[in-house]
């Protein structure tokens, strides 16, 4: 598995996707005439600022001959799930770079750590990952990491073009306006000023960016950029060559793993002025979510440059020794002798690799023979989810997100419409004891309005057994910071929505084994919901609603492996109380810790109040902690309690039993207006997952009658893959009406 991740090259995937597939070919049409359009500017200052910035970008900056820096890089890619994100890949590295405009670069690897689900890699390092470095000759919007010719022309091999806002050919693609001004006063009395140039496309397009460029008005130098793509990148739609290469192979990719998209949430590049002469890199950060249908993979890439020295044309002229031989080693022995006097010392054997890289850049890389030294190096930065000196701080990122979110959205030139049905999405086909097989279809159109981007989606489905039509209409406005949805619906729903009983896992168990752990009722009404954007994990939700409830009855007795059992049938459903319910519910679900080998934890807080057929309120709190233990063990604790006030309806009581609440017992083993439960688990971790032993306890009723002896206890063993992504438990209830139960489900705690 480690070899697979190495071949995929997550660091290169993140870099190339975020840099528009490693420089998104700055466009074939640049060979035309220079375009000037006064109507593109909202104010005169924006025109002057844009013109000086275009002129500065057009001048290839060859003034920097050499520079040296310590470069730190952090990358993380995960798998998004409701309970917690799973870390698929992470790496942290640090290297000292001697960049030379006219000669081969020299790199000294200082620190490196790489982790995949297969474990921590201490042996194999792809040395060419260190070759990509800031080049002052290249485009600074891409942090100098994407190649750029002198006329703004790049190869068209990627099959994709990016309409660069600082190229004259694309003036008519954007609106430009000025924003804030930042001034820095230096001790010698000098004043350095940067002015914000706001860039908004005239029409939303994946080839165009929305963002802010901070420009020094005297020189036109780019000092900071904060931007995103104005539309979601769809690989098969936006890269024709990739679609052609995939060809008929797409027929064998299930619809639930398509489309292949990348939502670039933010790119931040930041520069600092070196010796009042040249702007050199400070930091770069990218955040986005890659999707393959139902699979959501958040990706974060972080760079930090600590500049040690810069040699420019002017400083070289004044130097006593213009050749600066200490920065260019003619022999391997001289290079090794110089570097041993640095971090490693003479007692750390070093090997030198020449010609590392590709046609776009090569370097000599010096690395310790013992790779394990790098994983414990003091130069190793913390993982990307922790704050660290040199990188953009959480406060800075929050301010940048707010500024980017405040920019107006570009109008959509044509209303995109998507349609999916059946197996093209996993939530459109389900099986349960009320509907039997239920197949649905969904259509969605999206448009940018003066109030922001709005999407309208409609879902319709029909169950073969109950023949009850289900419909939902949603109007959603989504920004970088929040998602607001208004809904109308007439549908079947589960009593415990958090257990995902209408999802794929429970549907498979019901269809094949006759095990349907959900309880259901019909509802019809309207709601308004406020939550994070779809690209983020849902850490909170605020929902208000007015809906009418009705009972749902069991309408099928068909399960594949039960067909030959005479007299078998599904268990009965809860009889829901009929009537109106008007209320509001607040969910708060934070989670801390992304490293499955370190401390993790989170909690779920739910508060609900309603009136109508019954007046009630209820609340629950669930806490989870996972901690490492000696000998490769991990300990997990979960505790939960809930209570009710007033007279909750049958569908608003607490029910215990099943994989999510009380393993070893059937659903609805315990029911009441109050409950308490807990579980403890200890697991032995392996590269592929874990083996665990656990014990569960649960009680439900009223607090006045609470007694520990009235609860139910179970013990069991489990197997999990990829930090609990896939979970299988065998549990035995220790008292009546317990038994032995096998549960297979997704998104377990451990």
XYZ file of C-alpha atoms in Angstrom:
750
model
C 0.000 0.000 0.000
C 2.864 2.372 0.801
C 4.253 1.793 -2.680
C 0.886 2.664 -4.169
C 0.768 5.990 -2.355
C 4.328 6.715 -3.406
C 3.482 6.084 -7.049
C 0.355 8.224 -6.859
C 2.488 11.047 -5.438
C 0.033 12.971 -3.284
C 2.410 15.886 -3.002
C 2.554 16.241 -6.769
C -1.196 15.712 -7.141
C -1.933 18.515 -4.685
C 0.642 20.823 -6.213
C -0.436 20.268 -9.789
C -4.153 20.489 -9.110
C -3.808 23.651 -7.090
C -1.431 25.258 -9.601
C -3.982 24.509 -12.296
C -2.430 21.178 -13.257
C 1.082 22.553 -12.899
C 0.594 25.776 -14.762
C -2.747 25.459 -16.503
C -1.146 26.580 -19.816
C -1.456 30.345 -19.898
C -3.342 30.198 -23.097
C -2.963 29.739 -26.710
C -4.725 32.975 -27.607
C -1.957 35.151 -26.183
C -0.521 35.356 -29.668
C -3.206 37.900 -30.564
C -3.166 41.664 -30.111
C -2.953 43.346 -26.720
C -6.414 44.283 -25.555
C -7.207 47.392 -23.536
C -10.687 47.878 -22.175
C -11.511 50.900 -20.060
C -14.853 49.318 -19.167
C -13.095 46.564 -17.211
C -12.089 49.038 -14.498
C -14.425 50.142 -11.760
C -12.184 53.116 -10.881
C -9.167 54.953 -12.295
C -6.845 53.751 -9.544
C -7.653 50.159 -10.460
C -6.665 50.861 -14.075
C -3.334 52.427 -13.081
C -2.598 49.650 -10.586
C -3.442 46.936 -13.094
C -1.306 48.505 -15.818
C 1.773 48.774 -13.623
C 1.240 45.184 -12.398
C 0.956 43.896 -15.987
C 4.133 45.733 -16.925
C 5.995 44.267 -13.943
C 4.770 40.773 -14.729
C 5.889 41.130 -18.324
C 9.454 41.886 -17.247
C 11.232 38.603 -16.590
C 12.924 39.148 -13.219
C 16.479 38.058 -13.894
C 17.932 40.314 -11.213
C 18.106 37.469 -8.694
C 21.177 35.397 -9.435
C 21.168 33.155 -6.381
C 19.401 32.738 -3.131
C 19.544 30.326 -0.229
C 16.643 29.417 2.016
C 15.247 26.806 4.349
C 12.063 25.495 2.733
C 9.438 23.712 4.794
C 6.565 21.808 3.234
C 3.459 20.214 4.739
C 0.846 18.173 2.885
C -2.270 16.335 4.051
C -5.014 14.459 2.214
C -7.920 12.817 3.990
C -11.215 11.068 3.420
C -14.273 13.013 4.540
C -16.797 11.118 6.698
C -19.605 12.341 9.010
C -17.947 11.251 12.273
C -14.374 12.264 11.503
C -11.995 12.711 8.574
C -9.568 9.855 7.933
C -5.973 10.737 7.062
C -5.002 9.055 3.796
C -1.687 10.810 3.410
C 0.437 13.321 5.283
C 4.012 14.447 4.998
C 6.241 17.072 6.551
C 9.649 17.990 5.215
C 12.357 20.591 5.403
C 15.326 21.227 3.170
C 17.998 23.847 2.656
C 18.016 25.178 -0.885
C 20.800 26.908 -2.790
C 19.044 28.196 -5.908
C 21.191 29.297 -8.817
C 19.836 30.961 -11.930
C 22.634 29.728 -14.194
C 23.667 26.442 -12.587
C 22.239 23.288 -11.087
C 20.538 23.851 -7.741
C 21.841 22.264 -4.571
C 19.512 20.770 -1.949
C 20.299 19.515 1.520
C 17.449 17.415 2.951
C 17.033 18.355 6.623
C 13.881 16.538 7.717
C 11.230 14.246 6.282
C 8.257 12.276 7.575
C 5.587 10.538 5.501
C 2.543 8.621 6.687
C -0.136 6.617 4.880
C -2.655 4.044 6.146
C 0.197 1.551 5.749
C 2.169 3.354 8.450
C 5.033 5.836 8.780
C 7.582 5.720 5.987
C 11.168 5.959 7.293
C 12.933 4.332 4.369
C 11.752 5.495 0.958
C 11.972 9.123 -0.152
C 11.221 10.408 -3.626
C 14.018 12.936 -3.864
C 12.494 14.766 -6.820
C 9.800 16.098 -4.457
C 12.402 18.605 -3.234
C 13.335 19.874 -6.696
C 10.292 22.143 -7.240
C 11.390 25.516 -5.890
C 10.561 29.181 -6.224
C 11.963 30.610 -9.442
C 11.954 34.442 -9.634
C 11.738 34.114 -13.419
C 8.361 32.373 -13.251
C 4.868 33.642 -12.524
C 4.472 34.877 -8.944
C 0.737 34.250 -8.833
C 1.703 30.581 -8.838
C 4.479 31.208 -6.294
C 7.070 30.739 -9.020
C 6.420 26.989 -9.034
C 4.723 26.966 -12.445
C 6.782 27.563 -15.545
C 6.050 30.669 -17.551
C 7.656 31.834 -20.764
C 8.599 35.446 -21.446
C 5.478 36.074 -23.506
C 3.166 34.317 -21.114
C 3.108 31.247 -23.298
C 3.360 27.782 -21.893
C 2.889 24.402 -23.454
C -0.596 23.212 -24.285
C 0.189 19.653 -23.271
C -2.114 19.849 -20.255
C -5.073 20.647 -22.502
C -6.263 23.410 -20.190
C -5.928 27.185 -20.292
C -6.045 29.703 -17.434
C -7.088 33.295 -18.082
C -4.429 35.087 -16.060
C -5.728 38.455 -14.763
C -2.307 40.120 -15.262
C -2.080 39.255 -18.969
C -3.324 41.946 -21.389
C -5.186 39.334 -23.452
C -7.581 38.662 -20.571
C -8.502 42.200 -19.501
C -12.005 41.788 -20.879
C -12.520 38.621 -18.825
C -12.543 40.457 -15.495
C -13.758 43.427 -13.503
C -11.024 45.253 -11.584
C -11.475 47.519 -8.579
C -9.283 48.800 -5.749
C -9.765 47.865 -2.127
C -7.736 48.349 1.034
C -4.256 49.835 1.368
C -1.556 48.562 3.720
C 1.473 50.730 4.549
C 4.592 49.671 6.471
C 6.878 52.342 7.932
C 10.524 51.305 8.230
C 12.982 52.608 10.867
C 14.903 54.592 8.232
C 11.782 56.532 7.355
C 10.892 54.676 4.191
C 7.287 53.728 3.564
C 6.279 50.562 1.698
C 2.715 50.490 0.444
C 0.574 47.717 -1.072
C -2.848 48.304 -2.622
C -5.500 45.619 -3.035
C -6.642 44.982 -6.602
C -9.913 43.052 -6.496
C -10.410 40.699 -9.424
C -13.853 39.315 -10.259
C -14.682 37.483 -13.523
C -17.349 38.927 -15.738
C -18.740 35.404 -15.940
C -18.078 32.401 -13.708
C -15.653 30.068 -15.430
C -13.274 27.387 -14.191
C -10.577 29.060 -16.332
C -10.835 32.284 -14.312
C -10.048 33.257 -10.737
C -11.797 35.366 -8.124
C -9.575 37.047 -5.606
C -7.432 39.931 -4.385
C -3.970 40.838 -5.648
C -1.901 43.115 -3.419
C 0.314 45.297 -5.613
C 3.118 47.713 -4.761
C 1.940 50.706 -6.864
C 5.431 52.133 -7.519
C 6.977 48.958 -8.979
C 3.941 46.818 -9.778
C 5.346 43.934 -7.711
C 2.881 41.322 -6.459
C 3.245 41.196 -2.664
C 0.303 38.914 -1.803
C -2.467 37.062 -3.617
C -5.598 35.440 -2.194
C -7.757 33.704 -4.771
C -9.841 30.721 -5.865
C -11.280 29.401 -9.096
C -14.609 31.012 -9.930
C -16.109 27.601 -10.726
C -15.530 23.991 -9.689
C -12.926 22.182 -11.761
C -14.336 19.077 -13.475
C -11.498 16.994 -14.906
C -13.487 15.218 -17.627
C -15.306 18.388 -18.643
C -12.451 20.874 -18.501
C -9.519 18.789 -19.771
C -10.558 17.344 -23.142
C -7.318 15.355 -23.495
C -8.064 13.518 -20.263
C -11.581 12.724 -21.432
C -10.240 11.410 -24.712
C -7.625 9.279 -22.956
C -10.218 7.789 -20.603
C -12.476 6.981 -23.543
C -14.493 3.813 -23.200
C -12.854 3.111 -19.855
C -15.372 5.461 -18.278
C -18.083 2.898 -18.898
C -16.526 0.699 -16.244
C -16.410 3.468 -13.606
C -19.620 3.322 -11.524
C -21.642 6.501 -11.540
C -21.279 6.851 -7.792
C -17.520 7.473 -8.379
C -18.116 10.260 -10.882
C -17.655 13.132 -11.647
C -13.995 13.874 -10.856
C -13.904 17.394 -9.516
C -11.713 19.721 -7.484
C -13.168 22.564 -5.448
C -10.306 25.002 -4.914
C -11.387 26.867 -1.785
C -8.404 29.178 -1.382
C -4.842 29.803 -2.514
C -2.693 32.257 -0.554
C 0.765 33.371 -1.715
C 2.735 35.844 0.367
C 6.007 37.686 -0.307
C 8.431 39.690 1.802
C 10.812 42.467 0.748
C 14.466 41.392 1.002
C 16.969 44.149 1.723
C 14.517 46.737 0.306
C 15.356 45.439 -3.155
C 13.480 42.310 -4.251
C 10.299 40.558 -3.167
C 11.061 36.987 -2.121
C 8.649 34.183 -1.106
C 7.414 33.822 2.467
C 4.557 31.313 2.424
C 1.967 29.604 0.279
C -1.128 27.682 1.300
C -3.745 25.835 -0.687
C -6.952 24.235 0.523
C -9.397 22.301 -1.599
C -11.548 19.192 -1.872
C -11.024 16.584 -4.590
C -14.076 14.440 -5.310
C -14.673 11.207 -7.151
C -18.435 10.922 -6.827
C -19.223 10.011 -3.231
C -15.553 10.116 -2.194
C -14.495 13.485 -0.799
C -10.785 14.049 -0.237
C -9.796 17.322 1.458
C -6.289 18.378 0.406
C -4.047 20.952 2.098
C -0.640 22.091 0.887
C 1.604 24.469 2.879
C 4.967 26.031 2.020
C 7.175 28.277 4.156
C 10.396 29.938 2.952
C 12.976 31.268 5.392
C 15.336 33.280 3.187
C 18.968 33.216 4.318
C 20.658 35.187 1.571
C 19.925 36.730 -1.829
C 22.496 37.631 -4.467
C 21.235 40.074 -7.076
C 22.890 41.809 -10.003
C 23.664 44.879 -7.913
C 24.997 42.999 -4.883
C 27.160 40.774 -7.088
C 28.791 43.804 -8.692
C 29.757 45.110 -5.274
C 31.021 41.745 -4.022
C 34.737 41.177 -3.596
C 34.421 37.714 -5.085
C 31.843 37.738 -7.852
C 31.961 33.970 -8.326
C 30.810 33.278 -4.729
C 32.335 29.774 -4.811
C 30.821 28.805 -1.440
C 27.402 28.647 -3.108
C 28.493 26.531 -6.043
C 30.393 23.310 -5.419
C 32.468 22.013 -8.320
C 33.123 18.681 -6.615
C 31.193 16.282 -4.462
C 33.828 16.274 -1.705
C 33.730 20.066 -1.319
C 29.933 20.016 -1.080
C 29.934 17.291 1.549
C 32.585 19.057 3.604
C 30.604 22.286 3.560
C 27.290 20.727 4.491
C 28.686 18.584 7.293
C 29.538 21.770 9.084
C 25.837 22.540 9.139
C 23.074 20.621 10.881
C 24.314 17.053 10.520
C 27.875 17.125 11.818
C 30.717 14.874 10.716
C 29.232 11.746 12.298
C 26.210 11.586 9.953
C 27.084 9.839 6.649
C 25.734 11.684 3.628
C 25.084 10.529 0.072
C 24.833 12.798 -2.962
C 22.405 12.268 -5.856
C 23.083 14.235 -9.029
C 20.645 15.117 -11.781
C 17.534 14.637 -9.630
C 14.372 16.022 -11.242
C 13.029 16.315 -14.764
C 13.469 18.471 -17.836
C 11.897 21.467 -16.085
C 14.474 21.446 -13.303
C 17.322 19.371 -11.928
C 19.339 19.531 -8.734
C 21.956 17.781 -6.679
C 20.375 16.404 -3.532
C 22.303 15.594 -0.394
C 20.573 13.311 2.099
C 21.686 11.273 5.138
C 22.319 7.618 4.424
C 20.156 6.734 7.434
C 16.694 8.037 6.571
C 15.427 7.518 10.136
C 17.522 10.528 11.171
C 15.207 12.787 9.144
C 12.033 11.728 10.976
C 13.403 13.000 14.309
C 15.225 16.058 12.988
C 14.631 19.338 14.881
C 13.921 20.938 11.495
C 10.794 18.790 11.021
C 7.686 21.045 10.988
C 4.466 19.971 12.731
C 1.591 18.528 10.631
C -0.437 20.866 8.481
C -3.359 21.079 10.921
C -1.127 22.648 13.613
C 0.007 26.267 13.666
C 3.744 26.763 13.090
C 6.121 29.732 12.670
C 6.645 30.788 9.079
C 3.335 29.389 7.824
C 0.084 31.327 7.547
C -1.505 31.444 11.011
C -5.130 30.408 11.719
C -6.020 34.066 12.366
C -4.520 35.153 9.051
C -6.320 32.369 7.210
C -9.633 33.288 8.801
C -9.196 36.918 7.728
C -8.269 35.830 4.210
C -11.326 33.585 3.956
C -13.524 36.456 5.109
C -12.023 38.808 2.541
C -12.373 36.262 -0.253
C -15.922 35.464 0.792
C -16.810 39.187 0.706
C -15.978 39.501 -2.987
C -18.993 39.451 -5.318
C -19.682 36.256 -7.210
C -19.383 36.259 -10.951
C -22.639 35.687 -12.849
C -23.147 32.318 -14.491
C -23.270 32.719 -18.293
C -25.430 29.613 -18.689
C -27.411 27.757 -16.079
C -25.620 24.439 -15.437
C -28.053 21.560 -15.067
C -27.168 18.125 -13.730
C -29.343 15.040 -13.556
C -28.663 11.758 -11.756
C -30.805 8.728 -11.164
C -30.519 5.217 -9.817
C -27.007 3.942 -9.204
C -25.443 7.175 -10.413
C -25.621 8.323 -6.786
C -25.577 6.029 -3.731
C -28.391 7.894 -1.976
C -30.807 7.354 -4.875
C -31.149 3.592 -4.372
C -32.072 2.157 -0.965
C -33.837 -0.770 0.620
C -35.811 -0.911 3.863
C -38.782 -2.733 5.333
C -41.189 0.123 4.625
C -40.461 0.886 0.976
C -38.698 -2.310 -0.117
C -36.562 -1.175 -3.078
C -36.753 2.585 -3.560
C -35.247 4.267 -6.626
C -34.930 8.002 -7.054
C -33.740 10.736 -9.378
C -32.313 14.167 -8.691
C -31.933 17.231 -10.858
C -30.056 20.393 -9.943
C -29.482 23.740 -11.588
C -27.095 26.410 -10.371
C -26.864 30.105 -11.059
C -25.168 33.180 -9.622
C -27.584 35.929 -8.589
C -27.047 39.419 -7.099
C -27.508 37.772 -3.691
C -24.825 35.165 -4.408
C -24.627 31.680 -5.938
C -27.912 29.787 -5.707
C -28.705 26.200 -6.618
C -32.114 24.591 -6.944
C -32.409 20.844 -6.580
C -35.339 18.487 -6.861
C -35.463 14.832 -5.775
C -38.219 12.326 -6.491
C -38.391 8.648 -5.561
C -40.918 5.831 -5.246
C -40.823 2.691 -3.126
C -41.983 -0.537 -4.734
C -43.756 -1.786 -1.586
C -45.445 1.233 0.006
C -45.866 3.094 -3.338
C -45.602 6.315 -1.396
C -44.168 9.099 -3.597
C -41.290 10.987 -2.026
C -40.306 14.459 -3.115
C -37.922 17.166 -1.955
C -37.231 20.635 -3.361
C -34.224 22.594 -2.077
C -33.010 26.124 -2.700
C -29.435 26.610 -1.478
C -27.143 29.592 -1.232
C -23.567 28.518 -0.509
C -20.470 30.636 0.123
C -16.959 29.856 1.336
C -18.131 30.107 4.945
C -21.697 28.818 5.138
C -24.514 26.979 3.404
C -28.131 28.133 3.806
C -30.876 25.840 2.497
C -34.625 26.187 2.283
C -36.509 22.916 1.694
C -39.951 21.588 0.952
C -40.391 17.836 1.391
C -42.842 14.942 1.456
C -40.795 11.870 2.364
C -39.907 8.893 4.509
C -37.369 9.659 7.225
C -35.596 7.765 9.995
C -36.181 8.467 13.688
C -32.431 8.542 14.309
C -31.113 10.545 11.360
C -27.549 10.482 12.676
C -27.409 6.667 12.410
C -27.910 6.920 8.600
C -30.444 4.084 8.466
C -31.510 5.200 4.992
C -27.926 4.929 3.759
C -26.053 2.299 1.813
C -24.868 0.158 4.748
C -28.259 -0.433 6.350
C -29.845 -0.964 2.919
C -27.425 -3.797 2.139
C -28.055 -5.448 5.513
C -31.817 -5.184 5.052
C -31.854 -6.450 1.470
C -29.566 -9.444 2.027
C -29.784 -10.408 5.707
C -33.177 -9.047 6.685
C -31.560 -6.789 9.314
C -33.089 -3.312 9.213
C -32.031 -1.387 12.330
C -33.913 1.774 11.431
C -37.357 2.968 12.474
C -39.241 5.294 10.188
C -42.119 7.723 9.748
C -43.464 9.989 7.012
C -43.123 13.745 7.202
C -44.315 16.629 5.043
C -43.270 20.229 5.572
C -40.762 23.016 5.116
C -37.439 23.816 6.775
C -34.572 26.296 6.794
C -31.053 25.088 7.591
C -27.731 26.811 8.268
C -24.518 24.721 8.099
C -20.904 24.823 6.847
C -20.319 24.650 3.067
C -20.294 21.242 1.436
C -16.494 21.330 1.080
C -16.101 21.275 4.877
C -17.015 18.675 7.437
C -20.429 19.408 8.993
C -19.340 20.598 12.441
C -22.627 22.372 13.190
C -26.198 22.673 11.959
C -29.054 25.001 12.860
C -32.458 23.959 11.513
C -35.985 25.286 11.929
C -38.970 23.404 10.550
C -42.724 22.971 10.363
C -43.845 19.480 9.356
C -46.678 17.014 9.597
C -45.891 13.479 10.826
C -47.595 10.192 9.981
C -46.893 6.566 10.790
C -45.207 4.212 8.347
C -45.910 0.492 8.396
C -43.843 -2.493 7.298
C -44.779 -3.248 3.687
C -42.412 -6.034 2.667
C -41.127 -9.353 3.983
C -38.472 -9.972 1.309
C -34.767 -10.394 2.091
C -32.466 -12.417 -0.146
C -31.070 -14.834 2.447
C -34.461 -15.256 4.155
C -36.464 -16.335 1.142
C -36.515 -19.992 2.194
C -37.525 -19.335 5.818
C -41.233 -19.974 6.297
C -43.008 -17.422 8.427
C -40.117 -14.986 8.544
C -40.858 -11.265 8.406
C -39.220 -7.968 9.288
C -39.740 -6.638 12.800
C -42.599 -4.110 13.186
C -42.004 -0.371 12.881
C -42.566 2.285 15.548
C -46.067 3.758 15.398
C -45.382 7.471 15.145
C -47.790 10.010 16.646
C -49.652 11.857 13.919
C -49.851 15.637 13.841
C -47.985 18.898 13.297
C -44.583 19.640 14.793
C -43.055 23.109 14.613
C -39.627 23.477 16.108
C -35.901 24.035 15.871
C -32.829 21.890 16.398
C -29.173 22.799 16.929
C -26.352 20.292 16.379
C -22.717 21.001 17.275
C -20.219 18.306 16.222
C -16.552 19.376 16.482
C -13.696 16.906 16.172
C -10.049 17.384 17.094
C -7.092 15.361 15.912
C -6.402 14.063 12.413
C -3.507 11.726 13.171
C -4.851 8.219 13.920
C -1.741 7.525 15.991
C -2.193 10.516 18.295
C -4.852 11.802 20.673
C -8.251 12.384 19.063
C -11.605 13.453 20.403
C -14.855 15.268 19.845
C -18.420 15.638 20.988
C -21.959 15.819 19.602
C -24.385 18.238 21.247
C -28.022 18.267 20.150
C -30.762 20.553 21.474
C -34.320 20.440 20.104
C -37.549 22.188 21.036
C -40.953 21.840 19.359
C -44.652 22.497 19.708
C -47.759 21.291 17.909
C -49.358 17.918 18.564
C -47.076 17.767 21.626
C -44.969 20.342 23.426
C -41.490 19.090 24.319
C -37.789 19.774 24.404
C -34.887 17.379 24.513
C -31.096 17.432 24.524
C -28.235 14.957 24.273
C -24.465 15.086 24.652
C -22.018 12.472 23.373
C -18.289 12.651 24.004
C -15.528 10.550 22.427
C -11.819 10.241 23.227
C -9.228 8.046 21.503
C -5.780 7.861 23.072
C -2.596 5.959 22.175
C -1.379 3.338 24.639
C 1.876 1.361 24.967
C 2.728 -1.589 22.705
C 0.805 -0.246 19.726
C -2.533 -0.220 21.564
C -5.241 2.421 21.405
C -7.932 3.118 23.986
C -11.329 4.548 23.047
C -13.991 5.855 25.408
C -17.478 7.026 24.521
C -20.120 8.363 26.862
C -23.556 9.718 26.058
C -26.636 10.937 27.936
C -29.904 12.580 26.964
C -33.023 13.919 28.566
C -36.458 15.254 27.644
C -38.903 17.803 28.989
C -42.635 17.911 28.382
C -44.366 15.142 26.466
C -42.287 14.013 23.460
C -44.025 12.058 20.728
C -43.174 8.413 20.048
C -40.835 9.426 17.229
C -38.938 11.787 19.571
C -38.136 9.321 22.348
C -34.662 7.858 22.799
C -34.125 4.329 21.449
C -31.138 2.126 22.295
C -30.030 -1.023 20.483
C -27.944 -1.764 17.426
C -24.449 -0.946 16.229
C -24.580 2.795 16.884
C -25.922 2.733 20.438
C -25.845 -0.715 22.100
C -24.117 -3.591 20.348
C -25.304 -7.114 21.140
C -28.952 -6.030 21.356
C -31.703 -5.543 18.828
C -33.016 -2.043 18.051
C -35.501 -0.592 20.566
C -34.248 -2.835 23.386
C -34.484 0.184 25.680
C -36.715 3.232 25.155
C -37.569 6.302 27.189
C -37.494 10.056 27.578
C -34.026 9.851 29.176
C -31.031 7.652 28.518
C -27.413 7.001 29.422
C -24.925 4.823 27.643
C -21.189 4.244 27.297
C -18.607 2.047 25.679
C -14.955 1.260 26.240
C -12.681 -0.311 23.677
C -9.045 -1.305 23.450
C -7.466 -2.094 20.093
C -4.222 -3.427 18.717
C -3.311 -1.452 15.620
C -1.750 -2.839 12.455
C -0.853 -1.281 9.125
C -4.215 -2.252 7.654
C -6.445 -1.436 10.651
C -7.050 -2.819 14.125
C -8.361 -5.738 16.181
C -10.311 -4.685 19.251
C -12.206 -5.860 22.298
C -15.068 -3.757 23.672
C -17.887 -3.506 26.157
C -21.123 -1.494 25.845
C -23.664 -0.359 28.424
C -27.024 1.315 27.890
C -30.105 2.351 29.825
C -33.276 4.250 28.893
C -36.376 5.294 30.823
C -36.928 8.215 33.199
C -34.266 9.567 35.525
C -36.507 8.970 38.549
C -36.269 5.226 37.882
C -32.599 5.109 36.958
C -30.602 2.223 38.370
C -27.401 0.818 36.886
C -28.718 -2.708 37.333
C -31.692 -1.887 35.091
C -29.410 -1.278 32.114
C -28.031 -3.656 29.524
C -24.397 -4.678 28.993
C -22.580 -6.397 26.157
C -19.064 -7.529 25.297
C -17.524 -8.289 21.954
C -14.678 -8.091 19.484
C -14.261 -6.091 16.314
C -12.168 -5.647 13.196
C -11.684 -2.270 11.551
C -9.979 -1.030 8.392
C -8.461 2.393 7.773
C -8.985 3.889 11.224
C -12.558 2.613 11.535
C -13.694 3.538 8.035
C -15.011 -0.025 7.609
C -16.059 -1.761 10.807
C -17.263 -5.285 11.686
C -18.341 -6.159 15.258
C -19.400 -9.437 16.867
C -21.136 -8.680 20.178
C -22.909 -10.716 22.842
C -25.610 -9.221 25.053
C -25.032 -10.243 28.672
C -28.687 -10.143 29.762
C -32.132 -10.582 28.297
C -33.176 -9.955 25.586
C -29.604 -9.923 24.329
C -28.059 -12.361 21.906
C -25.137 -12.614 19.542
C -25.152 -10.048 16.766
C -22.853 -9.326 13.861
C -22.784 -5.708 12.651
C -21.014 -4.363 9.566
C -21.046 -0.606 9.080
C -19.027 2.446 8.020
C -17.457 5.249 10.027
C -16.690 3.676 13.391
C -14.900 5.515 16.182
C -11.852 3.212 16.132
